[in-house]
Amino acid sequence: MNVYDSTRMADVLAPLGYEAVASPRGADMVILNTCHIREKAAEKVFSELGRLRAFKQERAAEGGEMLLAVAGCVAQAEGEEILRRAPQVDLVFGPQTYHRLPELVAKTARAGARHEGGGRGVLDIDFPAESKFDHLPEESAAPGAAAFVSVQEGCDKFCSFCVVPYTRGAEYSRPAAAVLEEARRLAAAGVQEITLLGQNVNAYHGEAEDGGTWSLGRLIRALAEIDGLTRLRYTTSHPLDMDDELIAAHAEEEKLMPYLHLPVQSGSDRILAAMNRRHSAADYLRIVERLRKARPDLALSSDFIVGFPGESDADFADTLKLVNEVGYAQAYSFKYSPRPGTPAAVEEAQLSEAVKAERLAGLQQLLGAQATAFNAACVGRDLPVLLERPGRKPGQLVGRSPYMQAVHVAVPEVALQRLTGALMTVHVEAAHPNSLAGRPIVDVGGVDESAASPAPTALTAPTARITA
């Protein structure tokens, strides 16, 4: 979501003459777009602001000016504190107000003399009544082969560990027509793969042109009809919103990739209740069973929190049991860290860092073994890979498999530019912990284009389950 938001901030600022640069040194404006999910997020922001202060002073010594801004969820949660602790900051704004950037930049300029004299920077962390999407310009930058499209923001679930409802606000879904229009523009610009974004994306309930409401499944079916788009993905989902129409889309829409990020957080019903997840482990497993029945080659990833307040050894064992039952292609796992303002942060039964670290190590060992097995099962297979960018090594392109794995593909140097952005069938020759490596199944050294944009390939699921 922050990658998408950062791109749109650049679009908003482009009419003012701003364009992206590679380094903060010498920049006219630096924006830190922040996330509040990770541990010690605010401290990392203040550390980075200290580094940027030197660049700001250097710019001033040269007779220039650098506007320093903090955006995103840390800005939303810590706006007043940022201005108090970091007087070098000129502008603080939340994730729902960046469409106002031209106005805020002008306001910052007017406040400049007062700010330089020890006053405070400009603060805008409101939740405006109007949607920011109604005020964003069309995309100005070339998007590449894959792009993000934000379709939903905010969350009404109020999990007891999560700050999203407080920093992103209530659930909002963009009208279906607006999403389709953006997707058509991206496809016309050469985008082949779109990932639909939302804090709770499968809760999407966008207004349709006939006055009705579309679910995410209905939206995906409409997007699949757009010429030029060959792949669709979405993230992040909640088990409670995995409805029949969305599951059917996984079975019937070839463009919807066989990969799903479906966070569960814990395998313990007691902890799930304390987290206010409103589903049980059995509920989650039934959803997984229905999804795999609909799409047998579906690869799953998830989120896990270990060491939640009050988590016992038995609760943690239930999480390991669920992981073994599901079998994940990849997963994200973290030690619980209190987020200020959330109910779980004030629970008395906080676990020690040592216990949390030990449990996290055990969980990550199991999840890592499953991911390694999933990748290894792909060796020897031919997979369609969307080649997105050059790799780190000469003669190498990097793309994504249908299962979201990074794939490093060896191609002749003379073909690098021509094949960037192509959808190509790749023979997988090696598996690594976090990626695959392979080669095109046809010769791409000359002018032969037959390797690109193949017909949809029927896939079978690699084995991801590890039981020991």
mmCIF file of N, CA, C and O in Angstrom, residues 386-450:
data_model
loop_
_atom_site.group_PDB
_atom_site.id
_atom_site.type_symbol
_atom_site.label_atom_id
_atom_site.label_comp_id
_atom_site.label_asym_id
_atom_site.label_seq_id
_atom_site.Cartn_x
_atom_site.Cartn_y
_atom_site.Cartn_z
ATOM 1 N N LEU A 386 6.645 -13.689 -15.483
ATOM 2 C CA LEU A 386 6.590 -12.312 -15.969
ATOM 3 C C LEU A 386 7.904 -11.628 -15.610
ATOM 4 O O LEU A 386 8.201 -11.393 -14.440
ATOM 5 N N LEU A 387 8.708 -11.325 -16.636
ATOM 6 C CA LEU A 387 10.045 -10.758 -16.425
ATOM 7 C C LEU A 387 9.929 -9.254 -16.197
ATOM 8 O O LEU A 387 9.580 -8.505 -17.100
ATOM 9 N N GLU A 388 10.238 -8.809 -14.974
ATOM 10 C CA GLU A 388 9.948 -7.438 -14.575
ATOM 11 C C GLU A 388 11.146 -6.491 -14.653
ATOM 12 O O GLU A 388 10.979 -5.303 -14.936
ATOM 13 N N ARG A 389 12.358 -7.001 -14.393
ATOM 14 C CA ARG A 389 13.491 -6.067 -14.296
ATOM 15 C C ARG A 389 14.808 -6.850 -14.440
ATOM 16 O O ARG A 389 14.841 -8.072 -14.256
ATOM 17 N N PRO A 390 15.897 -6.138 -14.746
ATOM 18 C CA PRO A 390 17.211 -6.799 -14.774
ATOM 19 C C PRO A 390 17.605 -7.294 -13.392
ATOM 20 O O PRO A 390 17.258 -6.693 -12.370
ATOM 21 N N GLY A 391 18.344 -8.388 -13.356
ATOM 22 C CA GLY A 391 18.855 -8.907 -12.097
ATOM 23 C C GLY A 391 20.179 -8.269 -11.728
ATOM 24 O O GLY A 391 20.675 -7.370 -12.411
ATOM 25 N N ARG A 392 20.755 -8.756 -10.650
ATOM 26 C CA ARG A 392 22.032 -8.191 -10.186
ATOM 27 C C ARG A 392 23.211 -8.681 -11.016
ATOM 28 O O ARG A 392 24.250 -8.022 -11.081
ATOM 29 N N LYS A 393 23.063 -9.840 -11.639
ATOM 30 C CA LYS A 393 24.157 -10.415 -12.406
ATOM 31 C C LYS A 393 23.990 -10.102 -13.891
ATOM 32 O O LYS A 393 22.866 -9.927 -14.373
ATOM 33 N N PRO A 394 25.087 -10.034 -14.630
ATOM 34 C CA PRO A 394 24.985 -9.810 -16.078
ATOM 35 C C PRO A 394 24.177 -10.931 -16.740
ATOM 36 O O PRO A 394 24.274 -12.100 -16.352
ATOM 37 N N GLY A 395 23.395 -10.580 -17.737
ATOM 38 C CA GLY A 395 22.622 -11.584 -18.457
ATOM 39 C C GLY A 395 21.533 -12.214 -17.617
ATOM 40 O O GLY A 395 21.231 -13.403 -17.781
ATOM 41 N N GLN A 396 20.930 -11.450 -16.727
ATOM 42 C CA GLN A 396 19.913 -12.006 -15.837
ATOM 43 C C GLN A 396 18.706 -11.071 -15.761
ATOM 44 O O GLN A 396 18.845 -9.856 -15.638
ATOM 45 N N LEU A 397 17.512 -11.662 -15.853
ATOM 46 C CA LEU A 397 16.268 -10.948 -15.605
ATOM 47 C C LEU A 397 15.566 -11.588 -14.417
ATOM 48 O O LEU A 397 15.737 -12.791 -14.158
ATOM 49 N N VAL A 398 14.797 -10.787 -13.689
ATOM 50 C CA VAL A 398 14.070 -11.279 -12.526
ATOM 51 C C VAL A 398 12.577 -11.081 -12.764
ATOM 52 O O VAL A 398 12.140 -10.012 -13.210
ATOM 53 N N GLY A 399 11.817 -12.111 -12.496
ATOM 54 C CA GLY A 399 10.372 -12.039 -12.632
ATOM 55 C C GLY A 399 9.678 -12.801 -11.535
ATOM 56 O O GLY A 399 10.305 -13.222 -10.559
ATOM 57 N N ARG A 400 8.367 -12.995 -11.702
ATOM 58 C CA ARG A 400 7.552 -13.702 -10.714
ATOM 59 C C ARG A 400 6.848 -14.877 -11.367
ATOM 60 O O ARG A 400 6.294 -14.765 -12.462
ATOM 61 N N SER A 401 6.849 -16.001 -10.665
ATOM 62 C CA SER A 401 6.076 -17.157 -11.090
ATOM 63 C C SER A 401 4.611 -16.940 -10.724
ATOM 64 O O SER A 401 4.280 -15.996 -9.989
ATOM 65 N N PRO A 402 3.712 -17.799 -11.193
ATOM 66 C CA PRO A 402 2.317 -17.688 -10.758
ATOM 67 C C PRO A 402 2.172 -17.765 -9.244
ATOM 68 O O PRO A 402 1.236 -17.203 -8.670
ATOM 69 N N TYR A 403 3.114 -18.463 -8.586
ATOM 70 C CA TYR A 403 3.054 -18.664 -7.138
ATOM 71 C C TYR A 403 3.781 -17.563 -6.366
ATOM 72 O O TYR A 403 4.084 -17.726 -5.186
ATOM 73 N N MET A 404 4.101 -16.469 -7.025
ATOM 74 C CA MET A 404 4.701 -15.281 -6.409
ATOM 75 C C MET A 404 6.182 -15.465 -6.063
ATOM 76 O O MET A 404 6.781 -14.624 -5.396
ATOM 77 N N GLN A 405 6.783 -16.558 -6.517
ATOM 78 C CA GLN A 405 8.211 -16.735 -6.269
ATOM 79 C C GLN A 405 9.017 -15.815 -7.179
ATOM 80 O O GLN A 405 8.676 -15.630 -8.356
ATOM 81 N N ALA A 406 10.096 -15.266 -6.649
ATOM 82 C CA ALA A 406 11.055 -14.568 -7.499
ATOM 83 C C ALA A 406 11.799 -15.602 -8.335
ATOM 84 O O ALA A 406 12.237 -16.636 -7.813
ATOM 85 N N VAL A 407 11.936 -15.340 -9.636
ATOM 86 C CA VAL A 407 12.612 -16.269 -10.542
ATOM 87 C C VAL A 407 13.701 -15.513 -11.280
ATOM 88 O O VAL A 407 13.439 -14.497 -11.934
ATOM 89 N N HIS A 408 14.937 -15.995 -11.156
ATOM 90 C CA HIS A 408 16.072 -15.413 -11.863
ATOM 91 C C HIS A 408 16.281 -16.205 -13.154
ATOM 92 O O HIS A 408 16.478 -17.423 -13.128
ATOM 93 N N VAL A 409 16.239 -15.498 -14.288
ATOM 94 C CA VAL A 409 16.271 -16.145 -15.594
ATOM 95 C C VAL A 409 17.503 -15.683 -16.359
ATOM 96 O O VAL A 409 17.734 -14.470 -16.508
ATOM 97 N N ALA A 410 18.298 -16.638 -16.820
ATOM 98 C CA ALA A 410 19.491 -16.334 -17.598
ATOM 99 C C ALA A 410 19.114 -16.136 -19.059
ATOM 100 O O ALA A 410 18.510 -17.016 -19.681
ATOM 101 N N VAL A 411 19.453 -14.958 -19.599
ATOM 102 C CA VAL A 411 19.184 -14.649 -21.009
ATOM 103 C C VAL A 411 20.418 -13.974 -21.589
ATOM 104 O O VAL A 411 21.242 -13.410 -20.851
ATOM 105 N N PRO A 412 20.581 -13.977 -22.911
ATOM 106 C CA PRO A 412 21.714 -13.265 -23.511
ATOM 107 C C PRO A 412 21.630 -11.771 -23.234
ATOM 108 O O PRO A 412 20.541 -11.193 -23.181
ATOM 109 N N GLU A 413 22.791 -11.153 -23.067
ATOM 110 C CA GLU A 413 22.841 -9.720 -22.780
ATOM 111 C C GLU A 413 22.093 -8.906 -23.835
ATOM 112 O O GLU A 413 21.410 -7.929 -23.518
ATOM 113 N N VAL A 414 22.203 -9.326 -25.101
ATOM 114 C CA VAL A 414 21.582 -8.553 -26.176
ATOM 115 C C VAL A 414 20.060 -8.602 -26.113
ATOM 116 O O VAL A 414 19.381 -7.789 -26.749
ATOM 117 N N ALA A 415 19.525 -9.553 -25.343
ATOM 118 C CA ALA A 415 18.073 -9.714 -25.285
ATOM 119 C C ALA A 415 17.457 -9.099 -24.037
ATOM 120 O O ALA A 415 16.233 -9.140 -23.875
ATOM 121 N N LEU A 416 18.280 -8.534 -23.140
ATOM 122 C CA LEU A 416 17.770 -8.046 -21.861
ATOM 123 C C LEU A 416 16.654 -7.011 -22.039
ATOM 124 O O LEU A 416 15.571 -7.146 -21.469
ATOM 125 N N GLN A 417 16.922 -5.999 -22.825
ATOM 126 C CA GLN A 417 15.940 -4.925 -22.979
ATOM 127 C C GLN A 417 14.681 -5.432 -23.672
ATOM 128 O O GLN A 417 13.558 -5.094 -23.286
ATOM 129 N N ARG A 418 14.861 -6.252 -24.696
ATOM 130 C CA ARG A 418 13.722 -6.747 -25.456
ATOM 131 C C ARG A 418 12.810 -7.626 -24.626
ATOM 132 O O ARG A 418 11.579 -7.604 -24.789
ATOM 133 N N LEU A 419 13.373 -8.405 -23.703
ATOM 134 C CA LEU A 419 12.582 -9.370 -22.945
ATOM 135 C C LEU A 419 12.034 -8.809 -21.633
ATOM 136 O O LEU A 419 11.191 -9.444 -21.011
ATOM 137 N N THR A 420 12.526 -7.641 -21.199
ATOM 138 C CA THR A 420 11.969 -7.043 -19.985
ATOM 139 C C THR A 420 10.503 -6.694 -20.218
ATOM 140 O O THR A 420 10.163 -5.998 -21.165
ATOM 141 N N GLY A 421 9.642 -7.214 -19.367
ATOM 142 C CA GLY A 421 8.205 -7.024 -19.514
ATOM 143 C C GLY A 421 7.508 -8.164 -20.222
ATOM 144 O O GLY A 421 6.275 -8.163 -20.329
ATOM 145 N N ALA A 422 8.262 -9.163 -20.698
ATOM 146 C CA ALA A 422 7.653 -10.293 -21.404
ATOM 147 C C ALA A 422 7.156 -11.342 -20.420
ATOM 148 O O ALA A 422 7.720 -11.530 -19.337
ATOM 149 N N LEU A 423 6.111 -12.026 -20.803
ATOM 150 C CA LEU A 423 5.627 -13.201 -20.074
ATOM 151 C C LEU A 423 6.166 -14.419 -20.801
ATOM 152 O O LEU A 423 5.804 -14.683 -21.947
ATOM 153 N N MET A 424 7.054 -15.154 -20.138
ATOM 154 C CA MET A 424 7.832 -16.182 -20.803
ATOM 155 C C MET A 424 7.772 -17.499 -20.025
ATOM 156 O O MET A 424 7.774 -17.504 -18.794
ATOM 157 N N THR A 425 7.725 -18.603 -20.765
ATOM 158 C CA THR A 425 7.795 -19.914 -20.131
ATOM 159 C C THR A 425 9.252 -20.241 -19.806
ATOM 160 O O THR A 425 10.118 -20.209 -20.681
ATOM 161 N N VAL A 426 9.502 -20.543 -18.540
ATOM 162 C CA VAL A 426 10.861 -20.769 -18.036
ATOM 163 C C VAL A 426 10.962 -22.181 -17.470
ATOM 164 O O VAL A 426 10.074 -22.622 -16.730
ATOM 165 N N HIS A 427 12.021 -22.870 -17.820
ATOM 166 C CA HIS A 427 12.320 -24.173 -17.232
ATOM 167 C C HIS A 427 13.111 -23.958 -15.951
ATOM 168 O O HIS A 427 14.207 -23.374 -15.973
ATOM 169 N N VAL A 428 12.558 -24.387 -14.822
ATOM 170 C CA VAL A 428 13.188 -24.161 -13.521
ATOM 171 C C VAL A 428 14.303 -25.180 -13.315
ATOM 172 O O VAL A 428 14.073 -26.394 -13.343
ATOM 173 N N GLU A 429 15.510 -24.680 -13.083
ATOM 174 C CA GLU A 429 16.687 -25.549 -12.945
ATOM 175 C C GLU A 429 17.202 -25.640 -11.518
ATOM 176 O O GLU A 429 17.903 -26.596 -11.175
ATOM 177 N N ALA A 430 16.880 -24.644 -10.675
ATOM 178 C CA ALA A 430 17.411 -24.650 -9.303
ATOM 179 C C ALA A 430 16.442 -23.921 -8.385
ATOM 180 O O ALA A 430 15.705 -23.026 -8.810
ATOM 181 N N ALA A 431 16.460 -24.326 -7.127
ATOM 182 C CA ALA A 431 15.631 -23.687 -6.095
ATOM 183 C C ALA A 431 16.528 -23.194 -4.981
ATOM 184 O O ALA A 431 17.475 -23.895 -4.569
ATOM 185 N N HIS A 432 16.239 -22.007 -4.499
ATOM 186 C CA HIS A 432 16.935 -21.405 -3.371
ATOM 187 C C HIS A 432 15.906 -21.093 -2.283
ATOM 188 O O HIS A 432 14.691 -21.180 -2.524
ATOM 189 N N PRO A 433 16.333 -20.735 -1.077
ATOM 190 C CA PRO A 433 15.368 -20.508 0.002
ATOM 191 C C PRO A 433 14.286 -19.491 -0.345
ATOM 192 O O PRO A 433 13.130 -19.648 0.053
ATOM 193 N N ASN A 434 14.640 -18.451 -1.114
ATOM 194 C CA ASN A 434 13.679 -17.396 -1.398
ATOM 195 C C ASN A 434 13.445 -17.137 -2.876
ATOM 196 O O ASN A 434 12.820 -16.142 -3.246
ATOM 197 N N SER A 435 13.924 -18.028 -3.735
ATOM 198 C CA SER A 435 13.788 -17.776 -5.164
ATOM 199 C C SER A 435 14.024 -19.048 -5.958
ATOM 200 O O SER A 435 14.446 -20.078 -5.423
ATOM 201 N N LEU A 436 13.760 -18.946 -7.266
ATOM 202 C CA LEU A 436 14.047 -20.008 -8.220
ATOM 203 C C LEU A 436 14.996 -19.460 -9.275
ATOM 204 O O LEU A 436 15.141 -18.247 -9.434
ATOM 205 N N ALA A 437 15.615 -20.366 -10.034
ATOM 206 C CA ALA A 437 16.469 -19.972 -11.149
ATOM 207 C C ALA A 437 16.177 -20.894 -12.321
ATOM 208 O O ALA A 437 15.894 -22.086 -12.144
ATOM 209 N N GLY A 438 16.230 -20.329 -13.531
ATOM 210 C CA GLY A 438 15.927 -21.149 -14.696
ATOM 211 C C GLY A 438 16.336 -20.478 -15.988
ATOM 212 O O GLY A 438 17.017 -19.444 -15.990
ATOM 213 N N ARG A 439 15.888 -21.069 -17.085
ATOM 214 C CA ARG A 439 16.219 -20.561 -18.417
ATOM 215 C C ARG A 439 14.978 -20.631 -19.288
ATOM 216 O O ARG A 439 14.078 -21.454 -19.062
ATOM 217 N N PRO A 440 14.903 -19.795 -20.327
ATOM 218 C CA PRO A 440 13.770 -19.872 -21.250
ATOM 219 C C PRO A 440 13.744 -21.231 -21.955
ATOM 220 O O PRO A 440 14.801 -21.842 -22.191
ATOM 221 N N ILE A 441 12.567 -21.703 -22.292
ATOM 222 C CA ILE A 441 12.488 -23.020 -22.929
ATOM 223 C C ILE A 441 12.780 -22.953 -24.425
ATOM 224 O O ILE A 441 12.899 -23.990 -25.075
ATOM 225 N N VAL A 442 12.870 -21.736 -24.985
ATOM 226 C CA VAL A 442 13.245 -21.578 -26.387
ATOM 227 C C VAL A 442 14.412 -20.620 -26.489
ATOM 228 O O VAL A 442 14.717 -19.873 -25.557
ATOM 229 N N ASP A 443 15.083 -20.622 -27.626
ATOM 230 C CA ASP A 443 16.211 -19.742 -27.863
ATOM 231 C C ASP A 443 15.728 -18.302 -27.964
ATOM 232 O O ASP A 443 14.843 -17.979 -28.753
ATOM 233 N N VAL A 444 16.290 -17.420 -27.145
ATOM 234 C CA VAL A 444 15.909 -16.004 -27.185
ATOM 235 C C VAL A 444 17.084 -15.123 -27.573
ATOM 236 O O VAL A 444 17.043 -13.908 -27.384
ATOM 237 N N GLY A 445 18.113 -15.705 -28.142
ATOM 238 C CA GLY A 445 19.301 -14.925 -28.464
ATOM 239 C C GLY A 445 19.128 -14.036 -29.665
ATOM 240 O O GLY A 445 19.767 -13.006 -29.791
ATOM 241 N N GLY A 446 18.250 -14.415 -30.606
ATOM 242 C CA GLY A 446 18.068 -13.625 -31.817
ATOM 243 C C GLY A 446 16.793 -12.829 -31.761
ATOM 244 O O GLY A 446 16.447 -12.231 -30.759
ATOM 245 N N VAL A 447 16.064 -12.834 -32.877
ATOM 246 C CA VAL A 447 14.851 -12.029 -32.979
ATOM 247 C C VAL A 447 13.607 -12.854 -32.703
ATOM 248 O O VAL A 447 12.494 -12.350 -32.813
ATOM 249 N N ASP A 448 13.778 -14.136 -32.357
ATOM 250 C CA ASP A 448 12.630 -15.003 -32.107
ATOM 251 C C ASP A 448 11.848 -14.504 -30.905
ATOM 252 O O ASP A 448 12.372 -14.388 -29.807
ATOM 253 N N GLU A 449 10.570 -14.207 -31.079
ATOM 254 C CA GLU A 449 9.728 -13.703 -29.997
ATOM 255 C C GLU A 449 8.782 -14.782 -29.486
ATOM 256 O O GLU A 449 7.881 -14.501 -28.711
ATOM 257 N N SER A 450 8.956 -16.020 -29.921
ATOM 258 C CA SER A 450 7.967 -17.043 -29.581
ATOM 259 C C SER A 450 7.947 -17.400 -28.114
ATOM 260 O O SER A 450 7.009 -18.031 -27.636
#
